[in-house]
Amino acid sequence: MNSRVGMHAVVSKPDYAAGIARAMKDIFANMFNEQAGLVAEGEIPGDTSVSSVVGFAGRISGFLCLHLTREVACGLASGLLGMELTELDDTVRDAVGEIVNMLAGGLKNHLSHNEEYFKISVPSVIEGQGISTYAPADAEKMMFGVSAGKYQFKVQLVVEQ
Amino acid sequence: MSKKILTIDDSKTLRMIVGKHLRPFQVEILEAENGLIGVEVARREKPDLILLDYNMPVLDGYHTLTELKTDPDLKPIPVIMLTTETVKDTVMKLIKLGLRDYVAKPFTRDTLLLKVNPVLNLFVGDTPPSEAEVASWTAGVQAAEAAGKIRVLVVDDKENVLKILKEYLGEAYDVVTAETGQAAINKLPSGQFEWLFLDLDLPDMHSYQIFDAYREAMKHSSKKKRVIGMSLRTAQKEIQDARAKGIMEFLLKPFTKEDVQKIIEKGSQGTGQQAKPEKPAGLLQAHGNVRVLSCPDATDPAYAEFGNVLGHELMREVGNMADEGLNRLVIRLTPGIISSFPLAKRFIGALNQIQGLGINVRLVADTEKMKEWLNHYSETKELAVSESIESAVKSFDEVMANAS
């Protein structure tokens, strides 16, 4: 597994996982002063009802999505902005959108050499429980658990090469 | 007038984070949610710095930067990109367009401050002040302003001097003291102190480092700035060197209350030599952001006194120029200057000091003899030489245009 993946190489699941882990670690160290790490999806408690997603297209295409409980969404926004936020309002939605945007940027930097590997869309936030996502059968589908101090949530990555 | 920073980012979160980190420095934060609005705000408000996102709807960072850098009015405004895009190709493309720097997201408060500080001079040194320190500065400035007091920084390693000066300055002044050079540097956030009383013989660092840091910190401040060198009466060499450096007022030790009052009165009346002139004084003429010194020729009535003028008077004006944040000087030579050895020697000495202040100099010499003369001196042979003041002034603009 390389720290950066060549432009023409097929990216493996461990490469994606390493990119997600590294980007997540950077986000939490720089913006929250917390240590973050990947854990098994099953270790993340609670029903998620907030999903923050960015799409990407280029040498790989797909989407990256954070699945959060309302409490974690509000907690992340509070931590990022340094203010107490308890309602799922536009400020919280924007904050979780920014986190997934930074995560996608970190993954992109991990996968790209000098050239741009893929382009990232602007983030969207979806609210509701039990949402399902569709992806073509040959797409790689990954789900990671993230634990960072008091924050725990899931990260879904779907890619087609 | 506070500095203006325009944040162009579709993420309200990022705009709020930028505001949270920079607003305590008493800067005005302007916001735009996309590039199209951002360019409009930039045209209207002429900010001192633009922080620009890359991934945005309506007009993305690349096209916004293109708009900004192709508009002659907006082109000089430094742009720093706040971006997750750190792919080399993308960054190179942006730098070619005129991007000043970029901050990779995610970023810490310190990273952001270190990137914007070269443009905004929010603090002195390489370590950003903590949030508590900034809050304390702000509280100090606000309390002094509310009480109608003028802020003074006194730097001296002798506790007794600090105590006496504080007492002599009296109630009208909010006196902050520092016993070491480093302590003084730490107390020098942008635009805080109108007066600096500076011991010229500090044990831990050269006083000129503090003088330079003060000028840097006050570069964009509209407040008056006065530096008083404190020295022993007998230390004539030290005083002479300080004058050459640009410190023009002195409080000689031991001093009385009357000595301090005289210094204060002189400065308060606007005759303090470090006081910022409303416009360039007689010696230096303004050509936009460039200052021009026209040396007199032998037939000029000013020629006889020009040797003296090349000393303190010129350095005072150059010091004021640097205080205004200007660093471009054109000097027009005349045959009369190079034909007199003492005058030529003084000119070279003055040129040395001017360059020591970080001023960029272009020379105007319109005869072959003068150009040949310039090649004899190491101080002048590397300098750009033009045939007219206009072309020298223009050459500064060309360098700026090429650089951006």
XYZ file of C-alpha atoms in Angstrom, chain B residues 47-220:
174
model
C -10.279 44.770 1.224
C -6.676 44.414 2.410
C -6.809 40.633 1.955
C -9.120 38.118 0.306
C -9.466 34.575 1.666
C -10.920 32.490 -1.136
C -12.423 29.003 -1.242
C -11.755 26.782 -4.257
C -14.825 24.541 -4.482
C -17.845 26.825 -4.713
C -21.061 26.982 -6.673
C -21.876 29.868 -9.078
C -18.257 30.956 -9.605
C -15.540 28.681 -8.281
C -12.217 29.717 -6.762
C -10.263 29.425 -9.999
C -12.608 31.672 -11.968
C -12.999 34.096 -9.072
C -9.221 34.444 -8.860
C -9.103 35.012 -12.620
C -11.707 37.794 -12.290
C -9.787 39.398 -9.425
C -6.404 39.255 -11.120
C -7.589 40.588 -14.488
C -9.191 43.679 -12.954
C -6.478 46.359 -12.602
C -8.194 47.801 -9.512
C -8.419 44.450 -7.738
C -5.192 42.872 -8.943
C -3.010 44.315 -6.120
C -5.221 42.830 -3.381
C -3.420 39.756 -1.988
C -5.469 36.559 -2.255
C -4.902 33.520 -0.043
C -6.849 30.388 -0.856
C -8.475 28.304 1.854
C -8.790 24.962 0.190
C -8.844 21.214 0.436
C -7.234 21.261 -3.035
C -3.519 20.895 -2.492
C -2.796 18.863 -5.619
C 0.415 20.277 -7.096
C -1.010 20.926 -10.567
C -3.937 22.856 -9.161
C -1.783 24.921 -6.806
C 0.711 25.784 -9.564
C -2.122 26.872 -11.838
C -3.439 29.181 -9.110
C -0.022 30.622 -8.260
C 0.519 31.452 -11.928
C -2.738 33.368 -11.827
C -1.425 35.488 -8.963
C -2.390 33.576 -5.825
C -0.317 34.820 -2.883
C -0.495 31.680 -0.754
C -2.856 28.921 0.315
C -4.048 27.373 3.551
C -4.895 23.678 3.344
C -8.134 22.643 5.027
C -8.322 21.452 7.731
C -6.215 24.121 9.408
C -5.446 25.269 12.917
C -5.795 28.825 14.218
C -1.995 29.175 14.267
C -1.664 28.017 10.653
C -4.212 30.578 9.495
C -2.588 33.390 11.504
C 0.913 32.569 10.242
C -0.322 32.659 6.642
C -2.210 35.961 6.894
C 0.306 37.753 9.120
C 2.795 38.681 6.373
C -0.047 40.563 4.680
C -1.834 42.019 7.692
C 0.869 42.378 10.378
C -1.438 41.288 13.155
C 1.400 40.304 15.458
C 5.175 40.434 15.677
C 7.410 37.374 15.452
C 6.916 33.799 14.338
C 4.619 32.606 17.095
C 0.983 33.693 17.009
C -0.277 35.086 20.307
C -2.748 32.953 22.230
C -6.445 33.833 22.297
C -5.994 34.992 25.902
C -3.135 37.317 24.926
C -5.142 38.853 22.093
C -8.089 39.314 24.427
C -5.808 41.048 26.911
C -4.431 43.417 24.236
C -7.895 44.243 23.071
C -9.071 44.869 26.612
C -6.032 47.093 27.233
C -6.571 49.132 24.093
C -10.312 49.467 24.718
C -9.810 50.492 28.344
C -7.226 53.108 27.329
C -9.485 54.438 24.581
C -12.497 54.567 26.910
C -10.439 56.526 29.434
C -9.046 58.807 26.708
C -5.515 57.644 27.479
C -2.618 57.318 25.095
C -0.773 53.992 25.186
C 2.946 54.044 25.800
C 5.389 51.142 25.820
C 8.495 51.701 27.910
C 11.355 49.246 27.426
C 14.281 49.308 29.843
C 16.057 46.643 31.850
C 16.331 48.996 34.862
C 13.281 48.632 37.050
C 13.868 52.071 38.488
C 13.723 53.725 35.058
C 10.411 52.007 34.304
C 8.986 53.128 37.636
C 10.126 56.743 37.336
C 9.006 57.120 33.751
C 5.600 55.689 34.581
C 5.288 58.215 37.372
C 6.500 61.143 35.239
C 4.194 60.327 32.343
C 1.278 60.585 34.720
C -2.381 59.773 34.545
C -2.959 60.796 30.936
C -0.931 57.863 29.661
C -1.555 54.159 29.841
C 2.005 52.984 30.408
C 2.943 49.388 29.683
C 6.447 48.354 30.701
C 8.863 45.681 29.502
C 12.123 44.792 31.245
C 13.544 42.798 28.356
C 13.599 43.064 24.612
C 11.694 39.811 24.252
C 8.988 40.998 26.638
C 8.679 44.150 24.515
C 8.371 42.138 21.304
C 5.617 40.079 22.911
C 3.679 43.226 23.748
C 3.760 44.666 20.247
C 0.560 43.634 18.498
C -0.458 45.763 15.595
C -1.301 49.375 16.282
C -1.257 49.382 20.086
C 1.287 51.950 21.183
C 1.575 55.526 19.989
C 4.779 56.046 21.946
C 7.746 53.766 22.398
C 10.397 54.734 24.945
C 13.275 52.438 24.110
C 16.480 51.874 26.049
C 19.253 51.766 23.469
C 21.377 49.371 25.506
C 19.345 46.291 26.381
C 21.143 43.154 27.578
C 19.050 40.490 25.840
C 18.734 41.853 22.324
C 19.702 44.817 20.184
C 17.266 47.679 20.640
C 17.011 48.082 16.871
C 15.227 44.726 16.719
C 12.484 46.208 18.873
C 12.514 49.428 16.851
C 12.083 47.425 13.626
C 9.385 45.248 15.188
C 7.524 48.373 16.379
C 7.608 49.928 12.923
C 6.453 46.677 11.387
C 3.630 46.337 13.900
C 2.516 49.937 13.345
C 2.983 49.900 9.568
C -0.729 49.876 8.764
